[in-house]
Coordinates of C-alpha atoms and ligand atoms in Angstrom, one line a residue:
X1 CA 59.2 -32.4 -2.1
X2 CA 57.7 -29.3 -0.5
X3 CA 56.7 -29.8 3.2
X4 CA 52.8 -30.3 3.8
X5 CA 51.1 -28.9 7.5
X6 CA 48.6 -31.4 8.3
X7 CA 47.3 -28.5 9.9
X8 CA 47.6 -25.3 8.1
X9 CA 47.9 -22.0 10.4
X10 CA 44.9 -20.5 11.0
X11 CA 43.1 -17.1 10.8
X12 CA 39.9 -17.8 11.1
X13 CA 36.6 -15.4 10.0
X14 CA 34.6 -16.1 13.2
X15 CA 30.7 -15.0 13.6
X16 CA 30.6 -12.4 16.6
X17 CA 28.3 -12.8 19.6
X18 CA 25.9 -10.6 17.1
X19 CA 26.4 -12.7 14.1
X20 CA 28.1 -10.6 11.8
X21 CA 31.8 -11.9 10.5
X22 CA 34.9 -10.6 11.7
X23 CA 38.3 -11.2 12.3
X24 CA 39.5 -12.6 15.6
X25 CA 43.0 -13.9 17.0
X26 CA 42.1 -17.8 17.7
X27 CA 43.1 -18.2 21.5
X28 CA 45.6 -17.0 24.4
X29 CA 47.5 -20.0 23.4
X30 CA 49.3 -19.8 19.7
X31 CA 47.1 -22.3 17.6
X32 CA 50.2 -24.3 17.0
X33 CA 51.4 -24.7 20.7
X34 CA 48.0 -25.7 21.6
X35 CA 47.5 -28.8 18.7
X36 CA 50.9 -29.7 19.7
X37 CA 49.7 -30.0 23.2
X38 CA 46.4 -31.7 22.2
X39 CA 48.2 -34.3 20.3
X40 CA 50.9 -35.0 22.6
X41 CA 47.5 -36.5 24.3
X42 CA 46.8 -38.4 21.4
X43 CA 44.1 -36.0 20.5
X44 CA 42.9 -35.4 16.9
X45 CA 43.9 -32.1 15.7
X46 CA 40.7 -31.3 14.1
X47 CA 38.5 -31.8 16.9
X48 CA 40.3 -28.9 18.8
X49 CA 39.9 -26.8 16.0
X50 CA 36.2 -27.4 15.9
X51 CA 35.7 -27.0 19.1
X52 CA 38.2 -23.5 18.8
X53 CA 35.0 -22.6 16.3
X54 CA 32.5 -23.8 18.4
X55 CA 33.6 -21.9 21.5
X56 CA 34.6 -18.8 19.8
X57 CA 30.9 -18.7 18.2
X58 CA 29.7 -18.3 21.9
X59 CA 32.2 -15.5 22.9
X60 CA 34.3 -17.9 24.6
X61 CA 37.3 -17.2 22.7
X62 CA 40.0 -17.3 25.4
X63 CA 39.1 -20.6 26.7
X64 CA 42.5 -23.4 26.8
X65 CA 41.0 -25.6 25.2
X66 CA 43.3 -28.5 26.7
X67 CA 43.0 -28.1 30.2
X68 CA 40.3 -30.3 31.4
X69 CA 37.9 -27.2 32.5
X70 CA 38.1 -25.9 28.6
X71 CA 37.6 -29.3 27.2
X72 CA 33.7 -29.7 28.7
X73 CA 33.5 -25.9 28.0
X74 CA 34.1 -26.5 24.0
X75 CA 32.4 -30.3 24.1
X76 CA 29.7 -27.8 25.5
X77 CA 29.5 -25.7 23.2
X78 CA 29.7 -27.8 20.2
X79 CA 26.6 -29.8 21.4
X80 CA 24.9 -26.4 22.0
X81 CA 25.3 -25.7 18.2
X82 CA 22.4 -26.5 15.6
X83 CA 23.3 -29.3 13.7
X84 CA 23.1 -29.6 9.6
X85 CA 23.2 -33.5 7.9
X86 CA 23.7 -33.5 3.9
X87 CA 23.1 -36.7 2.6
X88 CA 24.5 -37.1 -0.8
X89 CA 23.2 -38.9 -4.0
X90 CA 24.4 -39.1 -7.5
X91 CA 27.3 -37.4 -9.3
X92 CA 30.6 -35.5 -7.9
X93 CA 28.7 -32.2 -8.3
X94 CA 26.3 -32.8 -5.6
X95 CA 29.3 -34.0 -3.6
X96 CA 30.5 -30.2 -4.4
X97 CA 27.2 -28.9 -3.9
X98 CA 26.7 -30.9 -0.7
X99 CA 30.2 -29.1 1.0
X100 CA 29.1 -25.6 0.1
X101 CA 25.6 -26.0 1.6
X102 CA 26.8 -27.2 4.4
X103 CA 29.5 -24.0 4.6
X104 CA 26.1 -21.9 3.7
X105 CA 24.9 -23.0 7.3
X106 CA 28.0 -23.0 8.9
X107 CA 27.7 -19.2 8.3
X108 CA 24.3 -19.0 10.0
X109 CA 25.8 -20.9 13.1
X110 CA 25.0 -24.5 12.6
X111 CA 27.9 -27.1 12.7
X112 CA 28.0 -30.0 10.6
X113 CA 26.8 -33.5 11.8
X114 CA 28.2 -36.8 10.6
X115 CA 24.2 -37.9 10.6
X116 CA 20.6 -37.4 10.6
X117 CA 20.4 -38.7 14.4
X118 CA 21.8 -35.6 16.4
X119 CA 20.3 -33.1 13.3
X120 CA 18.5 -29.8 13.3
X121 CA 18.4 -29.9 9.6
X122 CA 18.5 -32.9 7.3
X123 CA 19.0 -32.1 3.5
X124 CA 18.6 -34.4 1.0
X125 CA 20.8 -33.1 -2.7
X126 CA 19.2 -35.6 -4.9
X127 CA 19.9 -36.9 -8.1
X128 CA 17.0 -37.7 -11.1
X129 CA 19.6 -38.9 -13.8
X130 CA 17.6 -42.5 -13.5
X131 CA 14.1 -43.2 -12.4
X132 CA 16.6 -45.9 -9.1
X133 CA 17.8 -42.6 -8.1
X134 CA 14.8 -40.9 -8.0
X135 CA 12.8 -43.5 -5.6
X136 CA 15.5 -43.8 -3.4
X137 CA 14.9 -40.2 -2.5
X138 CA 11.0 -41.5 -1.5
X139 CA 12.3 -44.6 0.2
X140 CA 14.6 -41.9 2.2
X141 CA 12.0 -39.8 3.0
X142 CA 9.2 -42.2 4.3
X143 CA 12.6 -43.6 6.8
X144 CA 13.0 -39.8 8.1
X145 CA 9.2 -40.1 8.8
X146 CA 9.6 -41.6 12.4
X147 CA 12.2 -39.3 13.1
X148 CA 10.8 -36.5 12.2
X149 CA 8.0 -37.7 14.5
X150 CA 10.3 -38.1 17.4
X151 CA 11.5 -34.7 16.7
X152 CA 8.9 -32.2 15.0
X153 CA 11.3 -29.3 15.1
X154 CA 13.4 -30.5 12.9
X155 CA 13.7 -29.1 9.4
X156 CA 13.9 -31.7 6.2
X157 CA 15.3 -30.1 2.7
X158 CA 15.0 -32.0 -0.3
X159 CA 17.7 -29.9 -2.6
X160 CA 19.0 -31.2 -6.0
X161 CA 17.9 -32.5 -9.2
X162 CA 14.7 -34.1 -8.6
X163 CA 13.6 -30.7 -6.1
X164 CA 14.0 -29.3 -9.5
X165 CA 12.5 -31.9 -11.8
X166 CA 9.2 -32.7 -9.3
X167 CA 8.6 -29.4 -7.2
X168 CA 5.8 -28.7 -4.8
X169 CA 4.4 -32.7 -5.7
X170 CA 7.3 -33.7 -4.0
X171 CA 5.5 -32.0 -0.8
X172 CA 1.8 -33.4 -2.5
X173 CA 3.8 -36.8 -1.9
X174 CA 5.4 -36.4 1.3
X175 CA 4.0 -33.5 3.5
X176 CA 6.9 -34.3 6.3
X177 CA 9.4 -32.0 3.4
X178 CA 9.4 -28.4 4.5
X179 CA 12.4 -27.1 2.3
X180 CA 12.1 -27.5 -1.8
X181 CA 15.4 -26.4 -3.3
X182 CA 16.7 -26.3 -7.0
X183 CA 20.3 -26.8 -7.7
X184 CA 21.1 -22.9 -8.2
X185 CA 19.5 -21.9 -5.1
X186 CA 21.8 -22.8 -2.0
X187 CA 22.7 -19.8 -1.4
X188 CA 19.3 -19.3 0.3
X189 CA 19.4 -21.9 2.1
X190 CA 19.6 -20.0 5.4
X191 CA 16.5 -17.7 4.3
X192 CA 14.4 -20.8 3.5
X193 CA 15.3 -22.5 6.8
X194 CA 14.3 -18.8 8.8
X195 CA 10.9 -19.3 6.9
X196 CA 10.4 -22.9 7.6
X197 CA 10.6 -22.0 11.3
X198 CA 7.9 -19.7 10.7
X199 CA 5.6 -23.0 9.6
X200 CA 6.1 -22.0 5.9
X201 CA 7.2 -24.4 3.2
X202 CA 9.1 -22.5 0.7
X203 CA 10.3 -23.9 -2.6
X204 CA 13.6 -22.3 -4.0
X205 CA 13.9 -23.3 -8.0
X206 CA 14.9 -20.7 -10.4
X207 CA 17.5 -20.8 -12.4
X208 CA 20.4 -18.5 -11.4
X209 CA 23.7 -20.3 -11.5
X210 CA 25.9 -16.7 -11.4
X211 CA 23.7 -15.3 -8.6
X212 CA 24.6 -18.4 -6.7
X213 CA 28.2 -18.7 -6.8
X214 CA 28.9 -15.1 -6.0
X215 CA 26.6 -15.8 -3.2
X216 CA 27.7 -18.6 -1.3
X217 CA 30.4 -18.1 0.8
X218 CA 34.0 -19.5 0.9
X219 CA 35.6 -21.9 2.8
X220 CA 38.5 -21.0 5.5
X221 CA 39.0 -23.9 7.6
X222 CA 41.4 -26.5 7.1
X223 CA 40.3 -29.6 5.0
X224 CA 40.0 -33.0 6.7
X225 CA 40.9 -34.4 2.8
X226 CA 44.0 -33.4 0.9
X227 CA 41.3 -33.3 -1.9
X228 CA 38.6 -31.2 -3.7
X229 CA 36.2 -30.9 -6.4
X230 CA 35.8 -27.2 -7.8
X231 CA 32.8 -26.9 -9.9
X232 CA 33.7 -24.5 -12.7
X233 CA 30.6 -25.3 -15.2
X234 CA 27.1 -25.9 -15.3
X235 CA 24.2 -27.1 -17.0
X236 CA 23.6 -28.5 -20.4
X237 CA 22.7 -27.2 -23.9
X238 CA 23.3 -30.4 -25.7
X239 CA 20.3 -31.8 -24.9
X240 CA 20.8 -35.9 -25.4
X241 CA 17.6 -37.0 -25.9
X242 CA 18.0 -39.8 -22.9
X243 CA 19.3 -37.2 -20.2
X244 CA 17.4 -35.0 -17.4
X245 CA 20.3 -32.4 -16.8
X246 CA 19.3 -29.7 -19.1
X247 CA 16.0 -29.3 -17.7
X248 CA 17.3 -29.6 -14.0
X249 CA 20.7 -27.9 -14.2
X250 CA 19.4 -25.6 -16.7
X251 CA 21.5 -23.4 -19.9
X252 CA 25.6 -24.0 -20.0
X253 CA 27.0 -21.6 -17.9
X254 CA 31.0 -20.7 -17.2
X255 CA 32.1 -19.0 -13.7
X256 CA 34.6 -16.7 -14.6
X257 CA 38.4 -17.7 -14.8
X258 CA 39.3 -15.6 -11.9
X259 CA 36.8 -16.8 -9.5
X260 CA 37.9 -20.4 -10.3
X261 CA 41.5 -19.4 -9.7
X262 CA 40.8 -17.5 -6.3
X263 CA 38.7 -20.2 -5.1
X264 CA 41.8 -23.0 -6.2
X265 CA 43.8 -20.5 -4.2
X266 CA 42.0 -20.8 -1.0
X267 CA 41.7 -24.6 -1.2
X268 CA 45.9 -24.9 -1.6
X269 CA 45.6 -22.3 1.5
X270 CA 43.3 -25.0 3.2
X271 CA 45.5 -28.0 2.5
X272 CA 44.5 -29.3 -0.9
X273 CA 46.9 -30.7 -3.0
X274 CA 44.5 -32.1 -5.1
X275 CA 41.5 -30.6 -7.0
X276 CA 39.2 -31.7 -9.8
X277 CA 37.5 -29.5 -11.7
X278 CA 33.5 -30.0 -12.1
X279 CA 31.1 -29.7 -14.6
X280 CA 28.8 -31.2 -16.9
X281 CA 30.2 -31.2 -19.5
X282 CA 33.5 -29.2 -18.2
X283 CA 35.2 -29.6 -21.1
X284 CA 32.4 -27.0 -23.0
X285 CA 34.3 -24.5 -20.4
X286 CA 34.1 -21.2 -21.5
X287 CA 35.0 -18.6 -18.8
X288 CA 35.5 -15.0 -18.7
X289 CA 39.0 -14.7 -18.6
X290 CA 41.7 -11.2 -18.2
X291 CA 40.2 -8.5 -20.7
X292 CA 37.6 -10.3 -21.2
X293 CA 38.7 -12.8 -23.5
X294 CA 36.7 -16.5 -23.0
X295 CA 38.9 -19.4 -21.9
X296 CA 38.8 -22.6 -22.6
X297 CA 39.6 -25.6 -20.4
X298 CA 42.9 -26.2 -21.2
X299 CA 44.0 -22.4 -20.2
X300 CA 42.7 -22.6 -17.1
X301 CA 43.8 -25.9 -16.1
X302 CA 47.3 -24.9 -16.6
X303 CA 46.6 -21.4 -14.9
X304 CA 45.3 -24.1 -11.8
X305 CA 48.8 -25.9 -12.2
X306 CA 50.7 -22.0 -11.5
X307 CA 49.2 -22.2 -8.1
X308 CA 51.8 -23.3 -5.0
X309 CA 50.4 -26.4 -2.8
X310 CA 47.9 -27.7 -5.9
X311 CA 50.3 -30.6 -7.0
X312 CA 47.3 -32.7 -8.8
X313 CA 45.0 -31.5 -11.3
X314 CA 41.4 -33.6 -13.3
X315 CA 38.6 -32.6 -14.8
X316 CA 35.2 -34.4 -15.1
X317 CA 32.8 -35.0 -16.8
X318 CA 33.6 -34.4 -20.6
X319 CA 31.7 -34.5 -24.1
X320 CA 33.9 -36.0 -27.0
X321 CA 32.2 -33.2 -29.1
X322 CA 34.4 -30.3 -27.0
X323 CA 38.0 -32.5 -26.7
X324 CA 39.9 -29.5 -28.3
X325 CA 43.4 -30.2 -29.6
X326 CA 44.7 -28.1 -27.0
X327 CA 42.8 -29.9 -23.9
X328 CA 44.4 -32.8 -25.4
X329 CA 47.8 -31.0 -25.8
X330 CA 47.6 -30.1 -22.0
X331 CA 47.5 -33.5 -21.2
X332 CA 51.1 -33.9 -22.6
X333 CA 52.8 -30.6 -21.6
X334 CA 51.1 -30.3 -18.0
X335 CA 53.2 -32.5 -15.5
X336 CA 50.5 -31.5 -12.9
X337 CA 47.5 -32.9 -15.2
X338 CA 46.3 -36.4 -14.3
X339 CA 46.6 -39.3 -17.0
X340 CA 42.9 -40.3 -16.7
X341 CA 40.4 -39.4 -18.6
X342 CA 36.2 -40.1 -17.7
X343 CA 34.9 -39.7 -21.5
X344 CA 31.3 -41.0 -22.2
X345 CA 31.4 -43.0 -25.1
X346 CA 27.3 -44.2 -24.6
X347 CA 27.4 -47.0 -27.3
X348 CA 29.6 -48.0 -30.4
X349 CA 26.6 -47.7 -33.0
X350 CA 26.9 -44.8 -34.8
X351 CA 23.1 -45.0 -35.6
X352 CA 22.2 -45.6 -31.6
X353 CA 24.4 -42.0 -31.2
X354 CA 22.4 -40.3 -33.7
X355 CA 19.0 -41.0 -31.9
X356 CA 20.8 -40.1 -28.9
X357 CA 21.9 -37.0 -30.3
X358 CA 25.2 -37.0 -29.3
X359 CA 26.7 -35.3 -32.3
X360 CA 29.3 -37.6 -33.0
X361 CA 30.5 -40.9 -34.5
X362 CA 31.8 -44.3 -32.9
X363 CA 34.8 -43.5 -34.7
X364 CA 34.9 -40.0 -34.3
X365 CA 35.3 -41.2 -30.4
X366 CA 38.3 -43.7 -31.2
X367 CA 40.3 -40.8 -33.3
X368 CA 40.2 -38.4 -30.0
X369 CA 41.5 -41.6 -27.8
X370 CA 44.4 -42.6 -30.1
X371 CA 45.6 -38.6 -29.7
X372 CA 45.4 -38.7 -26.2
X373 CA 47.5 -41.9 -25.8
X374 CA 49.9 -39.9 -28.2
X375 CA 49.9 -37.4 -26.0
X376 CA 50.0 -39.1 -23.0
X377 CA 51.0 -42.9 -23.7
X378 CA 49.7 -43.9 -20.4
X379 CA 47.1 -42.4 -19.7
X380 CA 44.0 -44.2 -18.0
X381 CA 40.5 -44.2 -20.4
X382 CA 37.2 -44.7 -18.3
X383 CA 33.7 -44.3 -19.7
X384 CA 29.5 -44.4 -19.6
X385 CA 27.6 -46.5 -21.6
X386 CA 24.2 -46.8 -21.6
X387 CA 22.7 -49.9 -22.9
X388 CA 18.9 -50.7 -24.3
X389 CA 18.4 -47.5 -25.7
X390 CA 14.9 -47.4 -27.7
X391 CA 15.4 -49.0 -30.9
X392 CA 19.1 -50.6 -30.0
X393 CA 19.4 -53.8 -32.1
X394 CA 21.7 -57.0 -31.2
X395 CA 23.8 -55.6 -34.3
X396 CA 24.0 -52.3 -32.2
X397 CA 24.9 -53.7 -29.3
X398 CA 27.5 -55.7 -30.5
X399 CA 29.2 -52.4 -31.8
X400 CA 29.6 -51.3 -28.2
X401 CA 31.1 -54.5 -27.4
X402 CA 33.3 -53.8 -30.7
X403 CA 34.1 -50.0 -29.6
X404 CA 35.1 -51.2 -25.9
X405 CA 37.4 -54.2 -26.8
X406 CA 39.5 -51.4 -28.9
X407 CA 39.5 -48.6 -26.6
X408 CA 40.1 -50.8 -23.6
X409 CA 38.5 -49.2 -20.4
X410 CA 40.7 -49.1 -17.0
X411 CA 37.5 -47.8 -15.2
X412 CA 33.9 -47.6 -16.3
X413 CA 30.1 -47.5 -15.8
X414 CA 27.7 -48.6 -17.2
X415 CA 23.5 -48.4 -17.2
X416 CA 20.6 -50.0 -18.5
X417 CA 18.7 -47.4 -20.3
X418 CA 16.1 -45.6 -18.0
X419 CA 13.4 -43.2 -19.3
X420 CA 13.0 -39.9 -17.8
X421 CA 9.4 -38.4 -17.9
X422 CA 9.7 -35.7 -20.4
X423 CA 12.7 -36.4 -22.7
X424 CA 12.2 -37.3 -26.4
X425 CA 13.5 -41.2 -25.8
X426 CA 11.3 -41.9 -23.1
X427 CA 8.3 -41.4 -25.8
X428 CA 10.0 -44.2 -28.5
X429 CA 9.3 -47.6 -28.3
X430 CA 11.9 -49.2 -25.6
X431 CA 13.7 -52.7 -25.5
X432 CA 12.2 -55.3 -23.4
X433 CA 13.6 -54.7 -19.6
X434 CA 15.6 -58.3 -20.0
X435 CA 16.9 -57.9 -23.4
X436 CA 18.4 -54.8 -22.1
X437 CA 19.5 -56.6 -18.9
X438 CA 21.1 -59.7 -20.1
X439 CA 23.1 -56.8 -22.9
X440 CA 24.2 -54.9 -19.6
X441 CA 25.3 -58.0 -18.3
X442 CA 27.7 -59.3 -21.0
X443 CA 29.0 -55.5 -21.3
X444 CA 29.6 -55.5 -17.8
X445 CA 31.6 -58.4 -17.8
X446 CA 33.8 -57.2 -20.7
X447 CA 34.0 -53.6 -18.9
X448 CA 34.9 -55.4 -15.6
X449 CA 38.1 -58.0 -17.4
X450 CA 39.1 -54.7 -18.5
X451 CA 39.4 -53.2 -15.2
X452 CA 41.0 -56.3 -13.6
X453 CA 43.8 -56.5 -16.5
X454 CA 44.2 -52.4 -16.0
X455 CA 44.9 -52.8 -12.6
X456 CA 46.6 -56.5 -12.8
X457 CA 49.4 -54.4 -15.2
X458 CA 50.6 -52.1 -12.7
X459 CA 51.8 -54.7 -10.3
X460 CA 55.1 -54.9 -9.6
X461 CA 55.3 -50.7 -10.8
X462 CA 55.6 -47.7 -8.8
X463 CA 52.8 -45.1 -8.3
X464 CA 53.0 -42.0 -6.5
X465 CA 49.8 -41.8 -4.1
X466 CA 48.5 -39.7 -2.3
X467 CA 47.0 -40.4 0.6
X468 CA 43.9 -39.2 2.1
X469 CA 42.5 -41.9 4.8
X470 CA 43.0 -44.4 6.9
X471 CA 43.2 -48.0 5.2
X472 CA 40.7 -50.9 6.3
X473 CA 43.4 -52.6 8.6
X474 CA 45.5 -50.8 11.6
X475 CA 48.4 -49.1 10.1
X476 CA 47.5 -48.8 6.7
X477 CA 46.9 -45.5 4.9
X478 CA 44.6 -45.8 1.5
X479 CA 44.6 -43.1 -1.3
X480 CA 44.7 -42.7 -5.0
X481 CA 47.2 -43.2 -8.0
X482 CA 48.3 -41.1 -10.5
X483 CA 45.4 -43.2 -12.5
X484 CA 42.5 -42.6 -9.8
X485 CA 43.3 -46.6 -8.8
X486 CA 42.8 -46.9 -5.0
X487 CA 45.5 -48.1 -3.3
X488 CA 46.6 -48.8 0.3
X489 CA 49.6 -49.4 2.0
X490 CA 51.1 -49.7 5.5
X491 CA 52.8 -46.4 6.8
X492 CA 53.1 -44.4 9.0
X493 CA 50.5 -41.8 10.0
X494 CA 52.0 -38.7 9.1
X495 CA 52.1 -39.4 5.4
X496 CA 47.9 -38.7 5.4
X497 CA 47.5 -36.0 3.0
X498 CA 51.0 -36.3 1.7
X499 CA 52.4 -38.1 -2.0
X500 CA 54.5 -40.9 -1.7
X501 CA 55.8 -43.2 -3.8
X502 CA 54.4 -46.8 -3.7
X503 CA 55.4 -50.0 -5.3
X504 CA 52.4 -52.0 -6.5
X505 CA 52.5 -55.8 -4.9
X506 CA 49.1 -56.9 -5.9
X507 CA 45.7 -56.3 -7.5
X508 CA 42.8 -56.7 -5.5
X509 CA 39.0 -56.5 -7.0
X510 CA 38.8 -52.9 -6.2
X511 CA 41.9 -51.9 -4.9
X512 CA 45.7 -52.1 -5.6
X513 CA 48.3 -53.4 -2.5
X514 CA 51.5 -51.4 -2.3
X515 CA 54.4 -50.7 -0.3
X516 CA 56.1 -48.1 0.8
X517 CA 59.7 -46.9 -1.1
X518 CA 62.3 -45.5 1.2
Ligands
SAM601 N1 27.7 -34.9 -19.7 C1 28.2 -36.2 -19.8 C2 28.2 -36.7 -21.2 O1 27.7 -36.1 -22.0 O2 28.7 -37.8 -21.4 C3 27.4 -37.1 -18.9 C4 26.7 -36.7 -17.7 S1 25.4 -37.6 -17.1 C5 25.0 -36.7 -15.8 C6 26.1 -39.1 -16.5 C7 25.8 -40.4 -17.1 O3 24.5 -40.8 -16.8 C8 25.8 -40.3 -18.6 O4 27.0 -40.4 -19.2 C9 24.9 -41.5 -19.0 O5 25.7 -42.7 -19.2 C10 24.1 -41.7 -17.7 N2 22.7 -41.4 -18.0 C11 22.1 -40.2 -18.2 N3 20.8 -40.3 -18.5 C12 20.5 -41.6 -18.4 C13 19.3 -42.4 -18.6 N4 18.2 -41.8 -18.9 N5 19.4 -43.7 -18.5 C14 20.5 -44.3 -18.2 N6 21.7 -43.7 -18.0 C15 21.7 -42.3 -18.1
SF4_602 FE1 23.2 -35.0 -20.4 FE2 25.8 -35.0 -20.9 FE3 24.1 -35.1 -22.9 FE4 24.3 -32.8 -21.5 S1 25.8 -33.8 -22.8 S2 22.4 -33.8 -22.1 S3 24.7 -33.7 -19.4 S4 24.4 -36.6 -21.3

């Protein structure tokens, strides 16, 4: 197996004392000699090389950063920095999102905090796929109130799906929000943030998904995680008649094949050995590829598995409608693809899926499952199903239940229908709040013995993991299966960020116990 640095070498693309980017040599002391130094102290290797940032942002480039005099120089300057907080809701794209704002910032000279208490700038990325994740945004904001109090200069950003959705009454609600900002605006994020200073409130919500990914800038320094989501699709133009994202993420739109590939590239470079590519509906891929024929998602998941370091490769989410026979071709010719598949199945009546306007049937669904596990005998099914839909019966209901006993879920989730202002179910007639409930509840039961018996079958096999923090106890490391099961085990240290193969002693309620093969 292929050696992985923990700490890649480094070249950093430092800002100058004026700003502007350029290339610098990192220290008098080789990067490498200097972490080994640092960690011959016991001394996390990425805290030196934030501080290495930190100091060389303020012209101190030079400093040893391990000699006790250099140490309260680049403690120092890192407190000296503005700080940026991200808080996170929702799905795996705002996780995505979340990283490259926070990069966005890092650009204009503000380092990233851990949380809101030492922050310059808080930013909320927000989710409206359910009316829950939509008031927890509120609830979020009336806590930053007394902070914001304490400390009127700083800024507060709601970004995301319900900045989108809700706009300036967002500010109507909650005057303490200076920043309004869509999902394809980060890139001017630092703009806005110069004109909040100013005392202006600017609201950032077109719809201009290309402008913004050529915009925002790359990542260069090493990854804490071995892992990384790559967003390579966005927005929606099958507009289910339940669901939000169209109107917030706006029209389907591919990044080209080459960009996806270059920025794949420079994760490997960073340390990631394992990426999962974002969108969606990812599977409705359809990129600009060489000569300027489109790609679909099965070519450019196997031109991700050419690159050296990416050892892991998954996509998320996917529409049944766009499983092509080659996607599902991929899954048994590419070693590097993972056998787990997230496919929203939504319910098991075909007449519940028609008012959804999903564009398929229950046993449409089932025919694309039994290919895959043709394909790929072991691969690992997990779904969404949304329950109480208007006009869902008992009858319907039950052929959910039906639909998930045969295609038998390893991993799942599941929702009680919530209607979002605007969409055409939210105007039908809906099912009482506790038939809907007690439904969720008995699918949820099914849904979780499925899980259990998923994970109960792999004891006693071995998995290769890979490992990408620390466990809950001392000693242990904790990562992910082949199957996106967690798993910990005790080992040493240096496997973080590394595979290693792990035989499975036990099934916990979330987790698998393993132990390490020699
Ligand atoms: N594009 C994916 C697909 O077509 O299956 C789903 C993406 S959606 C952002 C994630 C999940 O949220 C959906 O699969 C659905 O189960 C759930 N969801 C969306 N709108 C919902 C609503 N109004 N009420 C409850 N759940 C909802
Ligand atoms: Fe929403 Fe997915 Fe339907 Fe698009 S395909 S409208 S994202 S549920």
């Amino acid at each position: 197996m292929k050696k992985f640095p923990l700490v890649p070498p480094l070249s950093p693309i430092l800002p100058n004392r004026g700003g502007a980017r350029e290339s610098r040599p990192s220290s008098i002391l080789s990067l490498s000699a200097e972490i080994s130094k640092f960690r011959s102290r016991g001394r996390d290797a990425a805290k030196l090389i934030e501080r290495r940032f930190a100091v060389a942002s303020c012209g101190l480039d030079g400093l040893d950063l391990t000699s006790g005099e250099g140490i309260a120089a680049g403690r120092k300057a890192m407190a000296d920095k503005k700080k940026v907080f991200v808080k996170s809701y929702g799905c795996q794209m705002n996780v995505y999102d979340s990283e490259r704002m926070t990069e966005a910032m890092a650009a204009s000279g503000y380092a990233a905090s851990e949380s809101e208490k030492d922050a310059d700038l808080v930013i909320l990325n927000t989710c409206h796929i359910r009316e829950k994740a939509t008031e927890k945004i509120y609830s979020e904001l009336g806590r930053l109130k007394a902070r914001k109090i304490e400390n009127p200069s700083m800024r507060i950003a709601v970004a995301g799906c319900v900045a989108q959705a809700e706009g300036e009454e967002i500010i109507a609600r909650q005057p303490l929000v200076d920043i309004l900002v869509g999902p394809q605006s980060y890139h001017r994020l630092p703009e806005l943030v110069a004109e909040a200073d100013k005392g202006r409130k600017p609201v950032a919500t077109e719809f201009l998904a290309d402008e913004k990914f050529d915009r925002l800038p790359a990542s260069t320094s090493p990854k804490k995680s071995p892992t990384a989501f790559l967003t390579v699709q966005e927005g929606c133009d099958k507009f289910c008649t339940f669901c939000v994202v169209p109107y917030t993420r706006g029209a389907e739109y591919s990044r080209p094949a080459a960009r996806v590939l270059a920025e794949a590239d420079r994760q490997a470079k960073r340390g990631v050995r394992e990426i999962t590519l974002l969108g969606q509906n990812v599977n409705a891929y359809r990129g600009e590829g060489a000569g300027g024929r489109r790609w679909g998602l099965a070519r450019l998941i196997l031109a991700v598995a050419e690159i050296d370091g990416i050892e892991r490769i998954r996509y998320t989410t996917s529409h049944p409608r766009d499983m092509t026979e080659d996607l599902i071709e991929a899954h048994a010719s590419c070693g590097k693809l993972m056998p787990y598949l997230h496919l929203p199945a939504q319910s098991g009546s075909d007449k519940v899926l028609r008012a959804m306007n999903r564009k398929h049937t229950a046993e449409q669904y089932l025919k694309i499952i039994e290919k895959l596990r043709v394909a790929r005998p072991d691969i690992l099914i997990s779904g969404d199903f949304i329950v109480g839909f208007p006009g869902e019966t008992e009858r319907d209901f039950s052929d959910t239940l039906s639909l998930v006993g045969e295609v038998g879920y390893g991993q799942s989730y599941s929702f009680r229908y919530s209607p979002r202002p605007g969409t055409p179910a939210a105007e039908k007639k809906q099912v009482p709040p506790d038939v809907a409930s007690e439904r969720l509840h008995r699918l949820q039961a099914l849904l979780k013995s499925q899980q259990i018996a998923a994970q109960e079958s792999m004891v006693g096999r071995l998995a290769n993991v890979l490992f990408e923090r620390k466990g809950r106890f001392d000693g242990q490391l904790a990562g992910k299966s082949e199957h996106l099961q967690a798993v910990h085990a005790s080992c040493d240290d240096s496997l973080m960020g590394k595979l290693a193969a792990v035989r499975i002693i036990r099934s916990e309620p979330n987790s698998l116990a393993g132990e390490m093969i020699n």
